[in-house]
Coordinates of C-alpha atoms in Angstrom, one line a residue:
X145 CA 112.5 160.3 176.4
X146 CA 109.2 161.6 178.1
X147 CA 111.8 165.1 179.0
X148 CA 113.3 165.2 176.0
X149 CA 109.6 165.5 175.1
X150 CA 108.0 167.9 176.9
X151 CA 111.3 170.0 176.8
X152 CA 110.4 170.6 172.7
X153 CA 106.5 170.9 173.5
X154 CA 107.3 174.1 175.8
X155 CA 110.5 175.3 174.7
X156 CA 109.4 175.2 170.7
X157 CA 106.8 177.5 170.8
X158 CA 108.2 179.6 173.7
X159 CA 111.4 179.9 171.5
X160 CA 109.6 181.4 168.5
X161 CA 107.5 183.6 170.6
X162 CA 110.6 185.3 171.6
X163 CA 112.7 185.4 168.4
X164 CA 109.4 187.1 166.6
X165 CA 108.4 189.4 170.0
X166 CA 111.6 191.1 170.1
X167 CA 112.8 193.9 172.1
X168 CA 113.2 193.2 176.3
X169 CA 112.1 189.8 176.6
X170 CA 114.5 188.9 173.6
X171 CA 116.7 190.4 175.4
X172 CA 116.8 188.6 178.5
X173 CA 116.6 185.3 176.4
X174 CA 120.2 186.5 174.5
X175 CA 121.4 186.8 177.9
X176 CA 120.4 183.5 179.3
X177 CA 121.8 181.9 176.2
X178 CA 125.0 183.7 176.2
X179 CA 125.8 183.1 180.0
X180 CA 124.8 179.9 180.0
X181 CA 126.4 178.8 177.1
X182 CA 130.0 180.7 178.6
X183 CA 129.8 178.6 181.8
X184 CA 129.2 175.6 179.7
X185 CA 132.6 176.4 177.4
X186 CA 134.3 176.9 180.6
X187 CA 133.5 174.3 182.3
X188 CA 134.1 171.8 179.0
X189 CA 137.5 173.5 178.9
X190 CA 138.3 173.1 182.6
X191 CA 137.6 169.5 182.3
X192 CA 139.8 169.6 179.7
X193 CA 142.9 170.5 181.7
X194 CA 142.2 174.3 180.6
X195 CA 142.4 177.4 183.5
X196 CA 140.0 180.3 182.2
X197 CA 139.3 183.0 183.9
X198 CA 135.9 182.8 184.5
X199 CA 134.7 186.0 186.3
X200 CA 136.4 188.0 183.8
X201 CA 134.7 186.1 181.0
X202 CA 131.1 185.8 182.4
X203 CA 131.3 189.8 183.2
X204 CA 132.4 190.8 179.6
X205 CA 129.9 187.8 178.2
X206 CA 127.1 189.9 180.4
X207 CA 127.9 193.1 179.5
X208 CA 128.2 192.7 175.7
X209 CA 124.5 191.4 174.9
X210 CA 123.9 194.3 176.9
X211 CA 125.6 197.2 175.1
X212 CA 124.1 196.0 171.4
X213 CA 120.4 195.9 173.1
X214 CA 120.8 199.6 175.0
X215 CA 122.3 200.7 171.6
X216 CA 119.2 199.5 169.7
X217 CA 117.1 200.5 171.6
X218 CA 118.2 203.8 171.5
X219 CA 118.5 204.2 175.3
X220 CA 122.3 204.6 175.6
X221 CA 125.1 204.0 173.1
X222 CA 128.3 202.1 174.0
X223 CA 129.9 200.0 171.4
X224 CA 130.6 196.1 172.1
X225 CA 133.9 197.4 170.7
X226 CA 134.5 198.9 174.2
X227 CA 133.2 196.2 176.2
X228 CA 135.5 193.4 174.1
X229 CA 138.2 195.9 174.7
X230 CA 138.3 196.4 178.1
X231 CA 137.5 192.7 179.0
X232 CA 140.7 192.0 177.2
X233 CA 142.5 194.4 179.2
X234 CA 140.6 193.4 182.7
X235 CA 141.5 189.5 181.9
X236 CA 145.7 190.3 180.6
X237 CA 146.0 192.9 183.8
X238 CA 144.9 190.0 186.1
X239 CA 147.0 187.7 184.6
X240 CA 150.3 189.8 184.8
X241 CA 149.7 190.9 188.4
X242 CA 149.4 187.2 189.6
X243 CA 153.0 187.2 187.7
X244 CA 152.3 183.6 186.1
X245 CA 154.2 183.2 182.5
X246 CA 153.1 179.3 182.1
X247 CA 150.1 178.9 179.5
X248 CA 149.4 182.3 179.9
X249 CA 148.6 182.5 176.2
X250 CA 146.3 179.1 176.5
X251 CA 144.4 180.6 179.6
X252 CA 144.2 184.2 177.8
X253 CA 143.0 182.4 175.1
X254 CA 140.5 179.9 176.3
X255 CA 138.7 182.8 178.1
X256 CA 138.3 185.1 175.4
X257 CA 137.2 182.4 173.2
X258 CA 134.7 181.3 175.8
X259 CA 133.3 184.8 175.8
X260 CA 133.3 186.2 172.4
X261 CA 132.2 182.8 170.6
X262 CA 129.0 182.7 172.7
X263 CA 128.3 186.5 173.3
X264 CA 129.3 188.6 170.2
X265 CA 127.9 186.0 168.0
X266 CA 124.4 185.3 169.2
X267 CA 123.9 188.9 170.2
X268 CA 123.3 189.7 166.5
X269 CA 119.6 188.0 167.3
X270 CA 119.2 191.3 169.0
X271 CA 120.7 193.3 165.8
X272 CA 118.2 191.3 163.3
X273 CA 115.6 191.9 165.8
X274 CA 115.3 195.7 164.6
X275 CA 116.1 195.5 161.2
X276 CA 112.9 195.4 159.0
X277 CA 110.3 192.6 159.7
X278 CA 113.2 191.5 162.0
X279 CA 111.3 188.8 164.4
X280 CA 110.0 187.1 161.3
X281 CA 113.5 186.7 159.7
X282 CA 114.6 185.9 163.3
X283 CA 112.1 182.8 163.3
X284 CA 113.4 182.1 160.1
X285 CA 116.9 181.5 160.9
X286 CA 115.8 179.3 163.2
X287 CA 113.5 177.2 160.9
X288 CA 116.5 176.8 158.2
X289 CA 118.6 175.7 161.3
X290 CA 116.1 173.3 162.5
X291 CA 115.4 171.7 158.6
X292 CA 118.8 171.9 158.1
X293 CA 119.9 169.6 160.9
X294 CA 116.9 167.4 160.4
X295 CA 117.5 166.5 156.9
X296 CA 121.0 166.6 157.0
X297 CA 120.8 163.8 159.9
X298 CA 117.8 161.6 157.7
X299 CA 119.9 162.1 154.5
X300 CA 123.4 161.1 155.7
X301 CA 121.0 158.0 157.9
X302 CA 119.9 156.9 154.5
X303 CA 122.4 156.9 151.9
X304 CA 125.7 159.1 154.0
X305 CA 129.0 157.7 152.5
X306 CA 127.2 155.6 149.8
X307 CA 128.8 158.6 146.9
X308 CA 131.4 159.9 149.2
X309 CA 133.7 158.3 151.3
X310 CA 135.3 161.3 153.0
X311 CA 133.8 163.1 156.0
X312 CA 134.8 165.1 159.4
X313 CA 135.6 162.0 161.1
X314 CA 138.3 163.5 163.4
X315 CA 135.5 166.1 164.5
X316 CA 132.2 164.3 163.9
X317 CA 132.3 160.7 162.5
X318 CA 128.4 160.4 161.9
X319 CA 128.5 163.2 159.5
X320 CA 128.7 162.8 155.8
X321 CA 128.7 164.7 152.7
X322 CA 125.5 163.4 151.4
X323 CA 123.9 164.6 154.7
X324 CA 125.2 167.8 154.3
X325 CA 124.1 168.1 150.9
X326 CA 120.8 167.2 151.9
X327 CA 120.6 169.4 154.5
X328 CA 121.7 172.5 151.8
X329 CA 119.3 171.6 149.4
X330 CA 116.4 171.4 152.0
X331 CA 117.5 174.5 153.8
X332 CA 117.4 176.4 150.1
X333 CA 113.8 175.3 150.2
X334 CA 112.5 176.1 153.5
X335 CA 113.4 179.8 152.8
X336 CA 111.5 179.7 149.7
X337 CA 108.4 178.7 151.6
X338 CA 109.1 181.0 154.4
X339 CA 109.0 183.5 152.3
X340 CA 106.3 182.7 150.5
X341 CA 104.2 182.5 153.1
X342 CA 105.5 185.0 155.8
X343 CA 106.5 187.4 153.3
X344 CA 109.9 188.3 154.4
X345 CA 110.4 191.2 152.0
X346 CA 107.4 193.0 150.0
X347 CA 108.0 191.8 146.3
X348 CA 109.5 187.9 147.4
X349 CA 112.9 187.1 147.1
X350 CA 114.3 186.0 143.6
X351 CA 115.1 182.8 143.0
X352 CA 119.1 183.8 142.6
X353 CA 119.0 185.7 146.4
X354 CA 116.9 182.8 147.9
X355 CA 119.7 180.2 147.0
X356 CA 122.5 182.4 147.6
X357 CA 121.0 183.1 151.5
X358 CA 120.0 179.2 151.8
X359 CA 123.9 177.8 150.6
X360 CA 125.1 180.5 153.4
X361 CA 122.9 179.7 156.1
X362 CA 123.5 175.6 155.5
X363 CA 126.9 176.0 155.2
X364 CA 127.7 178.2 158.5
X365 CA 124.9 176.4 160.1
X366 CA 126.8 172.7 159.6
X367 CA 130.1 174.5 160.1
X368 CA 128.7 175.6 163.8
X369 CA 127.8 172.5 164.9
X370 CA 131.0 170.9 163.6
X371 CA 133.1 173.6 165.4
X372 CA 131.5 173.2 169.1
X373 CA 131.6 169.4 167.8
X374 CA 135.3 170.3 167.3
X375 CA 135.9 171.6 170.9
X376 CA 134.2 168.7 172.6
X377 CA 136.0 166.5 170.7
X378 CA 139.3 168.6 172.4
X379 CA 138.0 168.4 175.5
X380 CA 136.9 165.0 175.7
X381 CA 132.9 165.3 176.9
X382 CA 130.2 164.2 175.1
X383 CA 127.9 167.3 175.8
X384 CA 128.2 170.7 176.7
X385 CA 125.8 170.3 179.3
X386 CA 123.0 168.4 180.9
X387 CA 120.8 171.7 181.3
X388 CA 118.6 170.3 178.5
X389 CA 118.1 166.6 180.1
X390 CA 118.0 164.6 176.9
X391 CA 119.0 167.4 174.6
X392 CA 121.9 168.6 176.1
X393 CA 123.7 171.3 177.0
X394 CA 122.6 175.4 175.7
X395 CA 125.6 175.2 173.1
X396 CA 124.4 171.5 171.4
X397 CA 121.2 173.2 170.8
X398 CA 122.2 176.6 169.7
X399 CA 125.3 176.1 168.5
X400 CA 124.7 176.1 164.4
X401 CA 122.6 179.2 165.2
X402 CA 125.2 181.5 166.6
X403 CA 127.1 181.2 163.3
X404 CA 123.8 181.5 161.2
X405 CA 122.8 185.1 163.4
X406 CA 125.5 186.9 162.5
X407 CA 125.6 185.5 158.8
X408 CA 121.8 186.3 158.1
X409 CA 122.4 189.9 159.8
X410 CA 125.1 190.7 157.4
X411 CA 123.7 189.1 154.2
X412 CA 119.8 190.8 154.8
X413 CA 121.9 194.3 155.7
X414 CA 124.0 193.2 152.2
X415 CA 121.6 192.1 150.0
X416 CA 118.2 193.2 150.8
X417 CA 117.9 196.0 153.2

């Protein structure tokens, strides 16, 4: 308890710093996260029975957080679209000269899946970053992430399958519609206060935008932690690692916000910018 402590006390604050700083030392954070977070899908997966290729993945995983920050930062421009590509060519070439047709496809699969789903996704941090009053939609996200797991949790704890009996229960038995309801609703809200008060765009967001941004960002949100949820739940561990002490693994703590990143990016690019 005292770790799982002092682990929020220093990593809270330190965590907002960086999502609202930006630029190198965001950076470096997006490629902890990311490389991290790969080793801990491969490792779920090889405990699993699964035979990724690792090297292959963890290069490409690297290299991608890599190419979006030197492209935004206007210092040299190569698309992620030619990193992905050629890690899908480096990981099938391997593959066919070790001359191995068994699970080729699963292998194939689990390593591009353990590269892509951490790397391209919560390398759009990095893209948000330098959009307009980036680092304060940025800590954003992550408050709507944070209220939405917290209330989703207390609301489903105080009245979850008292209206509705279905749930995920293959994927995540604990969860229930009210919670996730909950969590929506109190999501929607946070955003109206963070925009109040941190002034997100200059003339406030109406009331139409600020639900339509709060539904997406609880729904993909709850749908990310179901999903790495799901793949646990396939691979038979409880976490995705024990990096965290009492919180877990990298992808148990960040996993609703790789789906949210790319979802705000799009919607602010969208809708308001």
């Amino acid at each position: 308890m005292l770790s799982r402590i002092l682990i929020a006390i220093v990593g809270i604050p330190l965590l907002v710093y960086l999502l609202y700083t930006g630029g190198f030392p965001l950076f470096l954070f997006t490629e902890v996260i990311v490389l991290i977070g790969v080793y801990e899908f491969y490792q779920m997966a090889e405990i699993g029975g699964k035979k990724p290729n690792k090297i292959i993945g963890m290069i490409t995983a690297f290299l991608i957080p890599l190419a979006v920050y030197l492209d935004q930062a206007k210092i040299l421009a190569v698309g992620t679209e030619t990193v992905i590509s050629l890690g899908i060519i480096a990981v099938m070439t391997l593959r066919v000269l070790k001359n191995r047709v068994e699970n080729a496809s699963t292998d194939i699969g689990e390593t591009l899946v353990g590269t892509l789903y951490p790397a391209v996704l919560f390398s759009h941090c990095i893209l948000i970053s330098y959009l307009p009053n980036g680092g304060k939609w940025l800590v954003t996200a992550q408050v709507m992430v944070w209220v939405c797991d917290s209330f989703a949790y207390f609301t489903g704890l105080a009245i979850g399958r008292k209206i509705f009996n279905r749930g995920f229960n293959s994927i995540s038995p604990k969860k229930s519609i009210e919670g996730s309801i909950g969590g929506t609703v109190a999501t929607i809200l946070s955003l109206w206060i963070m925009d109040k008060y941190l002034g997100l765009v200059p003339d406030r967001m109406s009331l139409i935008t600020v639900i339509i941004f709060g539904l997406f960002i609880s729904a993909v949100a709850q749908i990310g932690d179901l999903g790495e949820s799901m793949f646990k739940r396939e691979f038979k561990v409880k976490d995705s690692g024990t990096i965290l002490k009492g919180h877990g693994g990298i992808l148990d703590r960040f996993d609703s916000m790789l789906f949210v990143a790319p979802v705000m990016y799009y919607l602010l690019k969208l809708m308001i910018l």
